[in-house]
Amino acid sequence: MYNFEVEKPGTLAEATAAMAGEDAQALGGGQTLIPTLKQRLASPAKLVSLSGVAEMQGISKDGDALRIGGATTHGAVAADGNYPALSALAAQIGDPAVRNRGTIGGSLANNDPAACYPAAALGSGATIITTNREIAADDYFQGMFDTALDEGEIVTAVSFPIPQAANYQKFVQPASRFALVGVFLAKYADGIRVAVTGASNEGVFRWAEAEAALGDDFSASALDGLSVPADNMISDLHGPAAYRAHLVKVMTGRAVTAAG
Amino acid sequence: MTKVTMTVNGKAVSGDVEGRTLLSSFLREDQGLTGTHVGCDTSQCGACVVHVDGAAVKACTMLAAEADGANVDTIEGQSNADGSLNVIQQAFQDHHGLQCGFCTPGMVMSAAALLKDNPKPSETEVREYLEGNICRCTGYHNIVKAIMAASGQDVTAIAAE
């Protein structure tokens, strides 16, 4: 690792001020960033650790929504249970020690194309709350490792509308345990949302045809006539594009069945 | 350099660290606590698991500066007050829960974290909890058996296949 300074702000105002410095980088739980720094793939002058920012901690019910502070760990979300499908998703990220450090804000800011949380946020139509504004999940994810966040902007919280039913199906890449394909499905009064991670070169995406079909008939057989084009799917040693495209449909079907 | 102060195994310690100093480096190189092993340095293997404010974390993937003010427990603090092995350590010895022993500190620390939250885990729960702890001797059966035994459960039915 190249060397850097570490700042540990205690409030959001201090964190925002610290991020204004040249080459400052926010540090969530560091479970992706620290390995990235070790490989010298990033060389920030300063890391702004968000783990001590009190306003970014914790989980609260806010009407029909669940608000999760950006510095909340995967372990805390897994243990929460107010949104069972979301807790189940968090419980499948990494391993217990990683879940004790990794945060939801860090995951969403990084937007790894195989990460689990982007599927939950997009699949739930969540709102990403930042130091500057509120961003709808549909506008937030902008491709692999790319988001609507501006320089220095911090994900302070995420608000998830709690659905009537939901399920996450993760086909695990056996070496990394990231999602080779992960499908998050949620059923709301105004429709079904299906978000897919791990599969596309564009990062997380919604499968609109499946959402429409499941809106008419909420059963796995409603997907029978559909297929996912392999054109823009990731192809690597773990699976070719056609395999991932196929898995999207299989995992969506499993999610429908499991959501009931 | 930044000064960090933390409690390690009940003792207040402090040191000057660079921003990039990992908690594992601080424990091993500054404090001489080399029981925390660094196997992979890529957060995969779990040999470096310690407890920070009671939670199991990978010390190779946390900055020392972030542990400033924290309570850190390492394998060196696990034995009983008289120096004898604690229940988990003794169970690892009794059930031959190690072969080369390199992963053992992390296994014991993960086991301690598991049993704190879940005092009577099932075999499946133990295996799931150890997902981030790799034993390259592949001695998992006896590690699982040792943890089950440490939780006071009958392990005669768990075969060492």
Short mmCIF file of N, CA and C in Angstrom, two decimals, chain A residues 29 103 112 189 201 224:
data_model
loop_
_atom_site.label_atom_id
_atom_site.label_comp_id
_atom_site.label_asym_id
_atom_site.label_seq_id
_atom_site.Cartn_x
_atom_site.Cartn_y
_atom_site.Cartn_z
N GLY A 29 -16.30 0.15 5.60
CA GLY A 29 -15.70 -0.91 6.40
C GLY A 29 -14.36 -1.36 5.85
N THR A 103 -19.90 -2.31 5.10
CA THR A 103 -21.10 -1.50 5.33
C THR A 103 -21.94 -1.39 4.06
N ASP A 112 -19.97 -2.68 -7.05
CA ASP A 112 -19.34 -3.83 -7.71
C ASP A 112 -20.42 -4.54 -8.53
N ALA A 189 -47.53 -3.20 -3.78
CA ALA A 189 -48.92 -3.00 -4.19
C ALA A 189 -48.98 -2.48 -5.62
N ASN A 201 -22.49 -6.69 -17.97
CA ASN A 201 -21.36 -5.76 -18.10
C ASN A 201 -21.75 -4.35 -17.67
N ASP A 224 -42.03 -18.64 -18.33
CA ASP A 224 -41.72 -19.70 -19.31
C ASP A 224 -41.38 -19.17 -20.70
#
